[in-house]
Amino acid sequence: MIDEATATVGGGKASSDGHGPTDKSPREQNRDDAPQRAEMSDYEIAQHWFTVAADELGVPDDMRAVLGSSYREVQVQIPVTLDGGRIHVFSGYRVQHNGARGPYKGGLRFHPDVDLDEVRALASLMTWKTAIVNIPYGGAKGGVNCDPRELDRGAVEKIARSFMDKIEKVIGPTRDIPAPDVGTNAQTMAWLMDEYGKLHGHTPAIVTGKPIALSGSYGREAATGRGVVYMLEEAAEQAGIDLDGARVVVQGFGNVGSWAARLACELGCKLVAVADADGAIRNDSGLDPNRLCEHVSEGGSVPDYEGGERMPPDELLATECEILIPAALGGMIHEHNAGRVNCRLLVEGANSPTTPKADAILSDKGVFVVPDVMANAGGVTVSYFEWVQNLQHFRWNEQGVNAQLRQIMRTAYRTVAERAEKDDVSMRIAAFCVGIERVLEAARMRGYLTDERVPSSG
Ligand code: NAD
């Protein structure tokens, strides 16, 4: 029984135990508390691009209302007893945006800024992303407003298990399949699978991004970064950039950023600057991404790495380079810093890293942008392979996984690039148009939308 005297309560109010408010939704209520990363929220960014592409396609208003909102939004309470016996109530969210093309699919984020609007935005991006790379899923996303960096392993495990207990009725291997995102990893997925299994029997296909020892897929951990680099290769060829010696700057050195950095360097690129949440470093002669990874995996932070010179984080985006890979959070490139971006090619590893105003500034500067909805689709693509392997009870080798990933990313890139050229629009708008058309077509074929006005990708 919860002792009211020790429970942390008060929706939207900061708690006294250092773990943030218990209820952060809707965002408007908390707008003043949010870090001022950008002039608009991730939700507004995602809705903006959807609206521009829907205008381009001439999608009628009533159909936009269907595609512009979520099918299901679940918010759950996660009370966890922390050190000292105090209970803190975290908020968990699972948003299922659109399932016309298949079961819902999307990551689970553990981060203090998580709220319903952010999860909504990320869920809708998953709908377009899975359609753009043409894998048979709908779009979803989940999150818990906790900070795993401030919690011990036991508390993170309790949060993961409690979250699964609350959402297990709306997910399933043919309904909705979570995966890792910011602040979660293969271990988190193992706890989620185990908790689901207690209720439903052993079900590896309930989550992807699992450890290899627990029916995970070879190549999944590196997949998002690898996909970013496959897209980078395509874009560099199109933009006439020689990757041998090309300077790369990476913002965020977690799963996506660290793999993108390592794989880009394998192609001959030179990593000249990196940032994480603690700070930024540079080295014009090149940072060794493998040594930096070892340093970070041993618990170090990027600015503590001795192979580079510390720099103010604000200077990172202004570092002269051929290729910039934002791989941290949304809204990091905004109207106040986009003018300082000093690259030729920007490949979006993170979701919604660039606001619309920043995108226009980059376009005026002649920066070629490969948008998130295609650039970071490698993770969900190999998640799809993992799910297929789990359903088949058969494991593929890593070479096979990477070859299939390359094929899918290349096809998606070329489809979008052709569309951009044909319609004279940016890669971002072309990508959204391809995704929206495929979702509309699936919805029509199922009989959800019978309207002749639905644009057809055929
Ligand atoms: P992660 O938690 O492994 O890493 C996030 C990194 O960003 C960390 O190094 C963190 O220190 C850094 N960071 C946070 N705030 C920062 C700041 N203000 N400045 C610079 N760095 C900062 O997360 P991840 O899984 O690598 O995800 C990164 C991004 O990629 C997110 O936008 C996520 O939605 C997106 N993404 C991830 C996957 C995946 O498979 N993991 C797939 C598609 C998209």
mmCIF file with all atom_site columns, C-alpha atoms in Angstrom, residues 91-159:
data_model
loop_
_atom_site.group_PDB
_atom_site.id
_atom_site.type_symbol
_atom_site.label_atom_id
_atom_site.label_alt_id
_atom_site.label_comp_id
_atom_site.label_asym_id
_atom_site.label_entity_id
_atom_site.label_seq_id
_atom_site.pdbx_PDB_ins_code
_atom_site.Cartn_x
_atom_site.Cartn_y
_atom_site.Cartn_z
_atom_site.occupancy
_atom_site.B_iso_or_equiv
_atom_site.pdbx_formal_charge
_atom_site.auth_seq_id
_atom_site.auth_comp_id
_atom_site.auth_asym_id
_atom_site.auth_atom_id
_atom_site.pdbx_PDB_model_num
ATOM 1  C CA . SER A 1 91  ? 4.450  8.637  -16.638 1.00 0.00 ? 91  SER A CA 1
ATOM 2  C CA . GLY A 1 92  ? 4.610  6.099  -19.452 1.00 0.00 ? 92  GLY A CA 1
ATOM 3  C CA . TYR A 1 93  ? 3.159  6.520  -22.944 1.00 0.00 ? 93  TYR A CA 1
ATOM 4  C CA . ARG A 1 94  ? 2.490  4.295  -25.924 1.00 0.00 ? 94  ARG A CA 1
ATOM 5  C CA . VAL A 1 95  ? 1.084  5.953  -29.023 1.00 0.00 ? 95  VAL A CA 1
ATOM 6  C CA . GLN A 1 96  ? -0.065 3.927  -32.042 1.00 0.00 ? 96  GLN A CA 1
ATOM 7  C CA . HIS A 1 97  ? -0.318 6.320  -34.929 1.00 0.00 ? 97  HIS A CA 1
ATOM 8  C CA . ASN A 1 98  ? -1.423 4.353  -37.992 1.00 0.00 ? 98  ASN A CA 1
ATOM 9  C CA . GLY A 1 99  ? -1.606 0.611  -38.622 1.00 0.00 ? 99  GLY A CA 1
ATOM 10 C CA . ALA A 1 100 ? -2.840 0.468  -42.224 1.00 0.00 ? 100 ALA A CA 1
ATOM 11 C CA . ARG A 1 101 ? 0.360  -1.173 -43.496 1.00 0.00 ? 101 ARG A CA 1
ATOM 12 C CA . GLY A 1 102 ? 0.921  -3.660 -40.668 1.00 0.00 ? 102 GLY A CA 1
ATOM 13 C CA . PRO A 1 103 ? 1.477  -4.054 -36.917 1.00 0.00 ? 103 PRO A CA 1
ATOM 14 C CA . TYR A 1 104 ? 2.538  -0.913 -35.077 1.00 0.00 ? 104 TYR A CA 1
ATOM 15 C CA . LYS A 1 105 ? 6.296  -0.573 -34.673 1.00 0.00 ? 105 LYS A CA 1
ATOM 16 C CA . GLY A 1 106 ? 8.412  1.951  -32.833 1.00 0.00 ? 106 GLY A CA 1
ATOM 17 C CA . GLY A 1 107 ? 11.000 2.546  -30.167 1.00 0.00 ? 107 GLY A CA 1
ATOM 18 C CA . LEU A 1 108 ? 10.707 3.170  -26.449 1.00 0.00 ? 108 LEU A CA 1
ATOM 19 C CA . ARG A 1 109 ? 12.450 6.246  -25.054 1.00 0.00 ? 109 ARG A CA 1
ATOM 20 C CA . PHE A 1 110 ? 13.536 6.771  -21.432 1.00 0.00 ? 110 PHE A CA 1
ATOM 21 C CA . HIS A 1 111 ? 14.299 10.471 -21.075 1.00 0.00 ? 111 HIS A CA 1
ATOM 22 C CA . PRO A 1 112 ? 13.164 13.189 -18.628 1.00 0.00 ? 112 PRO A CA 1
ATOM 23 C CA . ASP A 1 113 ? 11.743 15.341 -21.474 1.00 0.00 ? 113 ASP A CA 1
ATOM 24 C CA . VAL A 1 114 ? 9.383  12.614 -22.706 1.00 0.00 ? 114 VAL A CA 1
ATOM 25 C CA . ASP A 1 115 ? 5.748  13.702 -22.849 1.00 0.00 ? 115 ASP A CA 1
ATOM 26 C CA . LEU A 1 116 ? 2.667  12.767 -24.827 1.00 0.00 ? 116 LEU A CA 1
ATOM 27 C CA . ASP A 1 117 ? 3.287  15.260 -27.632 1.00 0.00 ? 117 ASP A CA 1
ATOM 28 C CA . GLU A 1 118 ? 6.846  14.074 -28.201 1.00 0.00 ? 118 GLU A CA 1
ATOM 29 C CA . VAL A 1 119 ? 5.732  10.442 -28.330 1.00 0.00 ? 119 VAL A CA 1
ATOM 30 C CA . ARG A 1 120 ? 2.906  11.391 -30.731 1.00 0.00 ? 120 ARG A CA 1
ATOM 31 C CA . ALA A 1 121 ? 5.372  13.101 -33.040 1.00 0.00 ? 121 ALA A CA 1
ATOM 32 C CA . LEU A 1 122 ? 7.770  10.173 -33.021 1.00 0.00 ? 122 LEU A CA 1
ATOM 33 C CA . ALA A 1 123 ? 4.914  7.687  -33.603 1.00 0.00 ? 123 ALA A CA 1
ATOM 34 C CA . SER A 1 124 ? 3.765  9.538  -36.716 1.00 0.00 ? 124 SER A CA 1
ATOM 35 C CA . LEU A 1 125 ? 7.327  9.668  -38.051 1.00 0.00 ? 125 LEU A CA 1
ATOM 36 C CA . MET A 1 126 ? 7.439  5.867  -37.700 1.00 0.00 ? 126 MET A CA 1
ATOM 37 C CA . THR A 1 127 ? 4.342  5.535  -39.903 1.00 0.00 ? 127 THR A CA 1
ATOM 38 C CA . TRP A 1 128 ? 6.022  7.456  -42.747 1.00 0.00 ? 128 TRP A CA 1
ATOM 39 C CA . LYS A 1 129 ? 9.434  5.854  -42.141 1.00 0.00 ? 129 LYS A CA 1
ATOM 40 C CA . THR A 1 130 ? 8.244  2.255  -42.362 1.00 0.00 ? 130 THR A CA 1
ATOM 41 C CA . ALA A 1 131 ? 6.316  3.162  -45.527 1.00 0.00 ? 131 ALA A CA 1
ATOM 42 C CA . ILE A 1 132 ? 9.299  4.933  -47.132 1.00 0.00 ? 132 ILE A CA 1
ATOM 43 C CA . VAL A 1 133 ? 11.556 1.896  -46.682 1.00 0.00 ? 133 VAL A CA 1
ATOM 44 C CA . ASN A 1 134 ? 8.583  -0.292 -47.599 1.00 0.00 ? 134 ASN A CA 1
ATOM 45 C CA . ILE A 1 135 ? 8.543  -2.676 -44.655 1.00 0.00 ? 135 ILE A CA 1
ATOM 46 C CA . PRO A 1 136 ? 5.153  -4.025 -43.517 1.00 0.00 ? 136 PRO A CA 1
ATOM 47 C CA . TYR A 1 137 ? 4.554  -2.000 -40.368 1.00 0.00 ? 137 TYR A CA 1
ATOM 48 C CA . GLY A 1 138 ? 2.533  0.878  -39.046 1.00 0.00 ? 138 GLY A CA 1
ATOM 49 C CA . GLY A 1 139 ? 3.967  3.552  -36.766 1.00 0.00 ? 139 GLY A CA 1
ATOM 50 C CA . ALA A 1 140 ? 4.136  3.731  -32.973 1.00 0.00 ? 140 ALA A CA 1
ATOM 51 C CA . LYS A 1 141 ? 6.369  5.085  -30.212 1.00 0.00 ? 141 LYS A CA 1
ATOM 52 C CA . GLY A 1 142 ? 6.628  4.822  -26.455 1.00 0.00 ? 142 GLY A CA 1
ATOM 53 C CA . GLY A 1 143 ? 8.359  6.603  -23.647 1.00 0.00 ? 143 GLY A CA 1
ATOM 54 C CA . VAL A 1 144 ? 8.763  7.082  -19.928 1.00 0.00 ? 144 VAL A CA 1
ATOM 55 C CA . ASN A 1 145 ? 9.739  10.449 -18.418 1.00 0.00 ? 145 ASN A CA 1
ATOM 56 C CA . CYS A 1 146 ? 12.614 9.016  -16.375 1.00 0.00 ? 146 CYS A CA 1
ATOM 57 C CA . ASP A 1 147 ? 16.328 9.749  -16.515 1.00 0.00 ? 147 ASP A CA 1
ATOM 58 C CA . PRO A 1 148 ? 18.188 6.411  -16.648 1.00 0.00 ? 148 PRO A CA 1
ATOM 59 C CA . ARG A 1 149 ? 21.476 8.243  -16.061 1.00 0.00 ? 149 ARG A CA 1
ATOM 60 C CA . GLU A 1 150 ? 20.233 9.278  -12.610 1.00 0.00 ? 150 GLU A CA 1
ATOM 61 C CA . LEU A 1 151 ? 18.728 5.916  -11.668 1.00 0.00 ? 151 LEU A CA 1
ATOM 62 C CA . ASP A 1 152 ? 20.369 2.673  -10.623 1.00 0.00 ? 152 ASP A CA 1
ATOM 63 C CA . ARG A 1 153 ? 19.980 -0.444 -12.748 1.00 0.00 ? 153 ARG A CA 1
ATOM 64 C CA . GLY A 1 154 ? 17.398 -1.931 -10.391 1.00 0.00 ? 154 GLY A CA 1
ATOM 65 C CA . ALA A 1 155 ? 15.130 1.119  -10.696 1.00 0.00 ? 155 ALA A CA 1
ATOM 66 C CA . VAL A 1 156 ? 15.401 1.137  -14.508 1.00 0.00 ? 156 VAL A CA 1
ATOM 67 C CA . GLU A 1 157 ? 14.456 -2.547 -14.570 1.00 0.00 ? 157 GLU A CA 1
ATOM 68 C CA . LYS A 1 158 ? 11.439 -1.868 -12.343 1.00 0.00 ? 158 LYS A CA 1
ATOM 69 C CA . ILE A 1 159 ? 10.311 0.934  -14.650 1.00 0.00 ? 159 ILE A CA 1
#
